[in-house]
Tab-separated table of C-alpha atoms in Angstrom:
chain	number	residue	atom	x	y	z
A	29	UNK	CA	8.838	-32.706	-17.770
A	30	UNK	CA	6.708	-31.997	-14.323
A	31	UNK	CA	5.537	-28.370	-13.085
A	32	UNK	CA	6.714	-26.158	-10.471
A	33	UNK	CA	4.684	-24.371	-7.608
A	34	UNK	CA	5.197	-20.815	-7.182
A	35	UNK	CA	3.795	-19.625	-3.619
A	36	UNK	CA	4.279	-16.193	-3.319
A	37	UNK	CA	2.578	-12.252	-4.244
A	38	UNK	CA	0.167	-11.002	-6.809
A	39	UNK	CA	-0.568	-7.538	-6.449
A	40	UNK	CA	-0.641	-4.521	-9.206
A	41	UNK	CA	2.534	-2.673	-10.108
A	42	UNK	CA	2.002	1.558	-11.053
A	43	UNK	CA	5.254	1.908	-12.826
A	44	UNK	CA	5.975	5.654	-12.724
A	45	UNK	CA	5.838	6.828	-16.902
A	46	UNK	CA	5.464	10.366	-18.933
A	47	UNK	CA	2.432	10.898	-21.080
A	48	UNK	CA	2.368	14.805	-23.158
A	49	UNK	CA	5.145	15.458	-21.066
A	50	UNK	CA	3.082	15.051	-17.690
A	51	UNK	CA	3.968	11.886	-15.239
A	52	UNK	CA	1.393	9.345	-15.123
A	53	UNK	CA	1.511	6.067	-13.311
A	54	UNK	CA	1.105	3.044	-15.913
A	55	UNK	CA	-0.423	0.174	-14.751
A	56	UNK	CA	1.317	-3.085	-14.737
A	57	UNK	CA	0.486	-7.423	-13.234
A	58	UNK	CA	3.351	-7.389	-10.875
A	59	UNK	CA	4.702	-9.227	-7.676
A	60	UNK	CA	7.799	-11.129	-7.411
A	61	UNK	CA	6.674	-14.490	-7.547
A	62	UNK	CA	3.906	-13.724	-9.914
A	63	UNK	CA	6.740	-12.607	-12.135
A	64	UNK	CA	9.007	-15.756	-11.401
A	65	UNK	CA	5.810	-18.059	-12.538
A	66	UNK	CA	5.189	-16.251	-15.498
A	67	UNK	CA	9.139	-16.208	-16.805
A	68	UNK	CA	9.144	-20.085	-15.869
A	69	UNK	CA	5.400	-20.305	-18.282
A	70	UNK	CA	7.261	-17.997	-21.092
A	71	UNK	CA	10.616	-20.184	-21.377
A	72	UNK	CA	8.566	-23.379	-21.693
A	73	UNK	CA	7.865	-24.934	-18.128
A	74	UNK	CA	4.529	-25.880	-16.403
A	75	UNK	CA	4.074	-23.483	-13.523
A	76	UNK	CA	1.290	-23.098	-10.887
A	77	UNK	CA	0.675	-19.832	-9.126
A	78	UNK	CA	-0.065	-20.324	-5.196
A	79	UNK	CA	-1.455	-17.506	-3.377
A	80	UNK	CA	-4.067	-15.019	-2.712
A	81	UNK	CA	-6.183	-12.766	-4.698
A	82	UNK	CA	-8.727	-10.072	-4.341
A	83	UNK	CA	-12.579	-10.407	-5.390
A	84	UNK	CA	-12.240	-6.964	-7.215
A	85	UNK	CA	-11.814	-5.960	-11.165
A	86	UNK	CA	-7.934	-5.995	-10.566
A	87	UNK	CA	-7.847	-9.482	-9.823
A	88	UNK	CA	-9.999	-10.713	-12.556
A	89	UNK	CA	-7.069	-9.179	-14.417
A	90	UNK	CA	-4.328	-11.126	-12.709
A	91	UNK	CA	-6.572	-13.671	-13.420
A	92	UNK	CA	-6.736	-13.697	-16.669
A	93	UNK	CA	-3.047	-12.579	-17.444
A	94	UNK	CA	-1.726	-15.677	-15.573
A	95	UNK	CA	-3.914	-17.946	-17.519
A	96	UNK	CA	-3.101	-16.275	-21.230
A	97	UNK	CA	0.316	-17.040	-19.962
A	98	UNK	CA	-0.065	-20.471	-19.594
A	99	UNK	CA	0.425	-20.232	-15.774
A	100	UNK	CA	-2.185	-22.834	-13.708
A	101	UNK	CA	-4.143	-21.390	-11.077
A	102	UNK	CA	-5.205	-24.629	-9.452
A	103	UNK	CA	-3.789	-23.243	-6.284
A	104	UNK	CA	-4.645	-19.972	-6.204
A	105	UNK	CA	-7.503	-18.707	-3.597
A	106	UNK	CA	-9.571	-15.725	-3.948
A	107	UNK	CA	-10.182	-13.359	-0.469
A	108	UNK	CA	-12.653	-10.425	0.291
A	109	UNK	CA	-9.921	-7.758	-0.251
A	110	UNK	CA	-8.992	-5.268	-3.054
A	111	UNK	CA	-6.502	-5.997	-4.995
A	112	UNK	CA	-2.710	-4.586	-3.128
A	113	UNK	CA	-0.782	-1.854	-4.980
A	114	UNK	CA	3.077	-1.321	-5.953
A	115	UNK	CA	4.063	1.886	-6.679
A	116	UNK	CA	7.119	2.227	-8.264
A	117	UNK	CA	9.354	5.275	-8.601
A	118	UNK	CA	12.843	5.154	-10.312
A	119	UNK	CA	16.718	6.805	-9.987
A	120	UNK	CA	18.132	5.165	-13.302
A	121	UNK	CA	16.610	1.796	-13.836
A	122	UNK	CA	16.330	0.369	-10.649
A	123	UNK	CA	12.432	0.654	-9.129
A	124	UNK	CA	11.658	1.625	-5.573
A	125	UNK	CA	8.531	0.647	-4.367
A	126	UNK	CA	6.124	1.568	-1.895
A	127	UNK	CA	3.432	-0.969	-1.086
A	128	UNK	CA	-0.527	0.252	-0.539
A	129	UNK	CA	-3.664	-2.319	0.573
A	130	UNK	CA	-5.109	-3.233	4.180
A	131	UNK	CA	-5.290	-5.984	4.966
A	132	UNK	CA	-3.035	-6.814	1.517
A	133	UNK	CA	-4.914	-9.148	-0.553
A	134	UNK	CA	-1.490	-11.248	-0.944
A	135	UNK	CA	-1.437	-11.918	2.891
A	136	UNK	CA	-4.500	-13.905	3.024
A	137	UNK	CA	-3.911	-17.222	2.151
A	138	UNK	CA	-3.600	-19.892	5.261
A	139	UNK	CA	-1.670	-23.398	5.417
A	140	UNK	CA	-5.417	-24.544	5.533
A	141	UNK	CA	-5.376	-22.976	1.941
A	142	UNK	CA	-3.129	-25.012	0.671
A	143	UNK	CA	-3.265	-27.594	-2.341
A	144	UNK	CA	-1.533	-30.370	-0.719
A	145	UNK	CA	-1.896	-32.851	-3.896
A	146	UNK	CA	-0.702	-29.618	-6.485
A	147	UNK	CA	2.161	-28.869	-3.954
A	148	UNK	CA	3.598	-32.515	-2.955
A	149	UNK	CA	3.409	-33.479	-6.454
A	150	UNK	CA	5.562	-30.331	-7.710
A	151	UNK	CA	9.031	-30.896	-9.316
A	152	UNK	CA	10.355	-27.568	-8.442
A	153	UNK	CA	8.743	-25.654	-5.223
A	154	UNK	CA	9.441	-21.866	-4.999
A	155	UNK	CA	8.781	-19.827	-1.724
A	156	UNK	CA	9.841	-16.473	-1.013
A	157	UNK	CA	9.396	-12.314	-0.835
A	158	UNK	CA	6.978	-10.203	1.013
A	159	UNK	CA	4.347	-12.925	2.093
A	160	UNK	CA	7.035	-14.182	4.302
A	161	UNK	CA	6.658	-11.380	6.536
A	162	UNK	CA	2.818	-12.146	7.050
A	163	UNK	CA	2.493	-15.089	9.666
A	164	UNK	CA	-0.275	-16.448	7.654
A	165	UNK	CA	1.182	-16.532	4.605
A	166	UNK	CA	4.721	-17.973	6.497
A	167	UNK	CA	2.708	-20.536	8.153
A	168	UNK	CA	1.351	-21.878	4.859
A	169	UNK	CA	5.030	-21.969	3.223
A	170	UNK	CA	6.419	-23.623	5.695
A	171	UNK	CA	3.621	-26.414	5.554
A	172	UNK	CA	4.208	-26.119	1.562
A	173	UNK	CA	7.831	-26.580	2.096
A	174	UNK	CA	7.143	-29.600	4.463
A	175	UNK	CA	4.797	-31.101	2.072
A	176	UNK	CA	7.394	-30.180	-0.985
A	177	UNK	CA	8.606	-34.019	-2.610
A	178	UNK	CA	10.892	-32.339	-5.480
A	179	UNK	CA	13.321	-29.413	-5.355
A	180	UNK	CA	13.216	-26.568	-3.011
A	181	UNK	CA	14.272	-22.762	-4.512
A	182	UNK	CA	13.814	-19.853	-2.142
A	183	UNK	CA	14.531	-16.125	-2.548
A	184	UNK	CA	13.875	-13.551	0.033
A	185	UNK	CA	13.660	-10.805	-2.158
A	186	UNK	CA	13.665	-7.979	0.978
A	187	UNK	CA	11.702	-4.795	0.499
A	188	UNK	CA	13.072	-2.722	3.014
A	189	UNK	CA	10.017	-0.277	3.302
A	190	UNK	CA	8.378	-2.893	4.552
A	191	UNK	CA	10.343	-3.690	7.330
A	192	UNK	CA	9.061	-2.211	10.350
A	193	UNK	CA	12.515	-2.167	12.502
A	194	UNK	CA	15.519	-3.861	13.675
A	195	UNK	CA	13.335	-6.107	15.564
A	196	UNK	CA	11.441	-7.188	11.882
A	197	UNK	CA	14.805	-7.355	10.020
A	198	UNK	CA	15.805	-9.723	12.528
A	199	UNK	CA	13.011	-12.012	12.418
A	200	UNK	CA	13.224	-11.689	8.608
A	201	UNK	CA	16.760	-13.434	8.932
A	202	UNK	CA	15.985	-15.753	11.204
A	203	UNK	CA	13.234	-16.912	8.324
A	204	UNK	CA	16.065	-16.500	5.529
A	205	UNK	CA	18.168	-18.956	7.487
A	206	UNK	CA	15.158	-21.874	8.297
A	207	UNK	CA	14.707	-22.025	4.780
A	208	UNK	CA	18.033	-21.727	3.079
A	209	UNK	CA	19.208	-24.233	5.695
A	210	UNK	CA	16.649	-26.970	3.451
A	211	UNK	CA	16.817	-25.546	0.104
A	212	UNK	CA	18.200	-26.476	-2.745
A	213	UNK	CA	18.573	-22.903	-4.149
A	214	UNK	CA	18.451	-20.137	-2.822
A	215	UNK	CA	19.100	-17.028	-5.059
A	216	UNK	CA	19.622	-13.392	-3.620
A	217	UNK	CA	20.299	-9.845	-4.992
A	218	UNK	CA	22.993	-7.758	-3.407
A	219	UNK	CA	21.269	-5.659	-2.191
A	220	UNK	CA	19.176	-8.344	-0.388
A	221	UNK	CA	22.374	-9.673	1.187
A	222	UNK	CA	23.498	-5.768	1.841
A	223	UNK	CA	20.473	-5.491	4.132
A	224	UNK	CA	20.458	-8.798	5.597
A	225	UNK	CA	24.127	-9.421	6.286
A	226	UNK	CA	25.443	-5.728	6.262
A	227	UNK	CA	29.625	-5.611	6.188
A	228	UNK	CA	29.600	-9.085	4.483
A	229	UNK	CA	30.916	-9.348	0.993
A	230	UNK	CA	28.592	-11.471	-1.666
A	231	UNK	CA	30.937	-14.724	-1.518
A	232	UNK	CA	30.573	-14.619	2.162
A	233	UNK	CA	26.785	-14.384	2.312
A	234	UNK	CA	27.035	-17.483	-0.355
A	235	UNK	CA	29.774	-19.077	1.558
A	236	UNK	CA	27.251	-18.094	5.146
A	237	UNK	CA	24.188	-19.433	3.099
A	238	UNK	CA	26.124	-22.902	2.178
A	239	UNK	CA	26.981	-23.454	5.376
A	240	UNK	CA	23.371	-23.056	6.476
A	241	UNK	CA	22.678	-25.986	4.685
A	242	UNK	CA	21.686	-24.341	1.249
A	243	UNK	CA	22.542	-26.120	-1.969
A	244	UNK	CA	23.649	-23.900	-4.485
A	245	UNK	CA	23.768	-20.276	-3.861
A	246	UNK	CA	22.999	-17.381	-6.800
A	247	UNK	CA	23.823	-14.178	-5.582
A	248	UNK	CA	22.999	-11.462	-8.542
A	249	UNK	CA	25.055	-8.053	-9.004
A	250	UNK	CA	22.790	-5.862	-11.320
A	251	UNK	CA	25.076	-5.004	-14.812
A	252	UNK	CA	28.317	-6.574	-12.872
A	253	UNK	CA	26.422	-10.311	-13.349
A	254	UNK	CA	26.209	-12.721	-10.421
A	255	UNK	CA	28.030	-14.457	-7.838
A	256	UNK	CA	27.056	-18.363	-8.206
A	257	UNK	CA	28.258	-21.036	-5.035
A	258	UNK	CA	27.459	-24.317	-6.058
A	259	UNK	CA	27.206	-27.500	-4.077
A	260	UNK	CA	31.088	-28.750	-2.816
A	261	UNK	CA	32.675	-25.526	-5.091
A	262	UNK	CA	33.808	-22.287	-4.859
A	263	UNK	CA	32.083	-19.068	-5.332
A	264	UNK	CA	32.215	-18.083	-9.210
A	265	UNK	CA	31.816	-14.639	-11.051
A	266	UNK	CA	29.643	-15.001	-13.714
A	267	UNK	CA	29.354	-11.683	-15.890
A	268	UNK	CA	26.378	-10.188	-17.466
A	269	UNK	CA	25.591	-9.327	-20.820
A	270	UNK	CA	25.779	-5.747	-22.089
A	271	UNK	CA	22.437	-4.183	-22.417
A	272	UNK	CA	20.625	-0.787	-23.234
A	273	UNK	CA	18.606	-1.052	-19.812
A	274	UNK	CA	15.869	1.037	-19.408
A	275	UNK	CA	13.707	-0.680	-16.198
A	276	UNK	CA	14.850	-3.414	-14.433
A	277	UNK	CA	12.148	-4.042	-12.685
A	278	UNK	CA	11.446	-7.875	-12.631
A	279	UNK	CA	15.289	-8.577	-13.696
A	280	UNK	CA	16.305	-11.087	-10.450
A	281	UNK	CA	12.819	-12.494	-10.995
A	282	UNK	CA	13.320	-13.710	-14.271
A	283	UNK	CA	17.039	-14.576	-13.096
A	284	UNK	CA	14.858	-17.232	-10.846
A	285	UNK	CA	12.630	-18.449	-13.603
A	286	UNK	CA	15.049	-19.342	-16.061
A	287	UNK	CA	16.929	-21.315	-13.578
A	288	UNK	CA	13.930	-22.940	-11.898
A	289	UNK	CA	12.924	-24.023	-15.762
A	290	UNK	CA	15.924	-25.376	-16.375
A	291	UNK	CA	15.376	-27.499	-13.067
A	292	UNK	CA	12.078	-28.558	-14.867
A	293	UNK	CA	13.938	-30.073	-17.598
A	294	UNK	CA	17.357	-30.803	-16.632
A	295	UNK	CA	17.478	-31.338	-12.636
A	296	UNK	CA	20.191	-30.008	-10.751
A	297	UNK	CA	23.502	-29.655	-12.300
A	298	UNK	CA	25.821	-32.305	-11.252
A	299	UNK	CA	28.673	-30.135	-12.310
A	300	UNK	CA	29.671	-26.843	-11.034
A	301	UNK	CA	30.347	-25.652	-14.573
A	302	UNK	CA	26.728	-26.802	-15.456
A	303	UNK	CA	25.579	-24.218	-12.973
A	304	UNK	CA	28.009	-21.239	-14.153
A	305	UNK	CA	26.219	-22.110	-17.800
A	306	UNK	CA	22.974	-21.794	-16.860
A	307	UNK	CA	23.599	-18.895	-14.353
A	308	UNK	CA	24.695	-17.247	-17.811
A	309	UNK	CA	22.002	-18.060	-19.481
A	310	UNK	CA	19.674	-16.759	-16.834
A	311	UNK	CA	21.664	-13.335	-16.902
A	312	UNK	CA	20.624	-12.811	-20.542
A	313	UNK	CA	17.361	-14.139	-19.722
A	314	UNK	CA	17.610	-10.807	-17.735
A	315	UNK	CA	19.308	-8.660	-19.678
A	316	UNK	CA	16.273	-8.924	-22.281
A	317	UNK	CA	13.521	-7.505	-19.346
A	318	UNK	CA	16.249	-4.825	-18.797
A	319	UNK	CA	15.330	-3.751	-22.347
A	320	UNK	CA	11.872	-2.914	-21.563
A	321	UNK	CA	9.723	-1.075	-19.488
A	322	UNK	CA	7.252	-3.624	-16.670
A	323	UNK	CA	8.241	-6.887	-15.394
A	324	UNK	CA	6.066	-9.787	-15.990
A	325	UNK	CA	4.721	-8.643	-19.681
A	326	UNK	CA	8.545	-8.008	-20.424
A	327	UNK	CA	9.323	-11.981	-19.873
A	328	UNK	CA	11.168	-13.408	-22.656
A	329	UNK	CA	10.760	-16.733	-24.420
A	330	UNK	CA	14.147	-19.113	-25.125
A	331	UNK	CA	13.388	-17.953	-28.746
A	332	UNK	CA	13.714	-14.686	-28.110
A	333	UNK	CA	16.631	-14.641	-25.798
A	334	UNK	CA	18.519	-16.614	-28.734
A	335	UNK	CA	17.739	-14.116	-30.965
A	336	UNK	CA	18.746	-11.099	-28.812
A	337	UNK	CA	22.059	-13.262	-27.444
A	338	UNK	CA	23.385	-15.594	-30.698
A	339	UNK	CA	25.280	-18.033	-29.776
């Protein structure tokens, strides 16, 4: 089995939580991608992190929670910033979060940064969320994605608050499209297609997305499951597993590491029903971090998912 690159954000997450009865803000390794790499470590795959960190106390602690993970940091470059924040508020168990750190440390990597070796030689490249809308950080995954030799996966994963206007939103399509149009995968939440493609039902954004030039499409629905578009078929519900949720932060992350570890072993499905399988298995994959509080520390193992989900 080979490795996959994760480029992407590491930043802190301050996950809004009660102590005595007074709300406190619990501290938490967070970022999207930092999340994908460590689901991809937890169910088994080789994974290196790409990205930038800060030269502060926070970042020796990404640091060290990637490697006790098992996630490489061969890639990874350190920059004269403090650490970014995430704070994250909930309504139910979906987080909002509002981003704090100038310049972010996760914007400072370069295409000059880059690993070119570690990256080329990757089975499985990831690219995708917030360091897409720092030119920097763009620059140096588009290079990555030039460079990339195995299979491209993508997710956008949009946080509106960070879009400064129409005029950003626009320019954050535009950046969707260039790199769905070459990927292999390309996996989306509703609400990311909600924003990006308002009026447009889910099968249409995967149906949009295919016709882009995008492989398979995985668009994910929360507690109603996702919709999954593979190559030459039609768009397919697949339903979710019933769950006591109680945060889902890190939820379509770990939707994204499952399947990019099952491109680690397996390669791409040949078969559409290969895809609606592990689509399904990747739903209970996220069912599990539903069931407790944090993202990345709430990444399951295949034992444990076969425990929770028999069968």
């Amino acid at each position: 089995m080979g490795y996959a690159v994760v480029l992407g954000e590491a930043l802190v997450d301050l996950l809004d939580a009660e102590c005595d009865g007074q709300p406190v803000f619990r501290q938490a390794i967070g970022g999207g991608p930092l999340n994908v790499a460590v689901g991809v470590a937890r169910l088994g795959g080789s994974v290196q992190f790409v990205g930038s960190l800060g030269d502060d106390v926070l970042a020796d602690r990404i640091r060290a929670f990637l490697t006790d993970a098992g996630v490489g940091l061969a890639g990874a470059v350190t920059a004269p910033a403090s650490t970014a924040l995430a704070v994250a508020t909930h309504s139910g168990a979906e987080p909002d979060f509002r981003f704090y750190g100038e310049p972010p440390s996760y914007e400072l990597l370069t295409a000059d940064d880059l690993h070119v070796d570690l990256v080329g030689g990757a089975d499985v490249l990831y690219c995708g969320s917030i360091v897409l809308l720092s030119p920097s950080v763009l620059a140096a995954a588009r290079r990555a994605w030039s460079l990339a030799g195995g299979l491209r996966v993508f997710d956008p994963n949009v946080r509106p608050r960070l879009l400064g206007g129409p005029a950003a939103l626009a320019a954050l399509r535009e950046t969707v499209a260039e790199f769905a149009a070459s990927a292999h995968l390309v996996k989306l939440s509703t609400a990311d297609a909600e924003l990006l493609y308002p009026g447009e039902p889910v099968e249409g954004v995967a149906a949009y997305l295919r016709e882009l030039g995008a492989g398979t499409v995985v668009v994910t629905l929360g507690a109603d499951g996702a919709v999954v578009a593979p190559v030459k078929a039609d768009p397919v519900r697949v339903p979710a597993p019933k769950v006591r949720a109680v945060d889902a932060t890190g939820a379509g992350d770990s939707v994204m590491a499952a399947l990019v570890a099952d491109l680690l072993v397996d390669g791409e499905p040949a078969d559409p029903a290969d895809w609606h399988r592990r689509v399904a298995f990747a739903l209970r994959v996220a069912g599990l971090v539903c069931e407790s509080p944090g993202g990345a520390v709430a990444m399951p193992t295949r034992a444990e998912v076969l425990r929770r989900f028999p069968g």
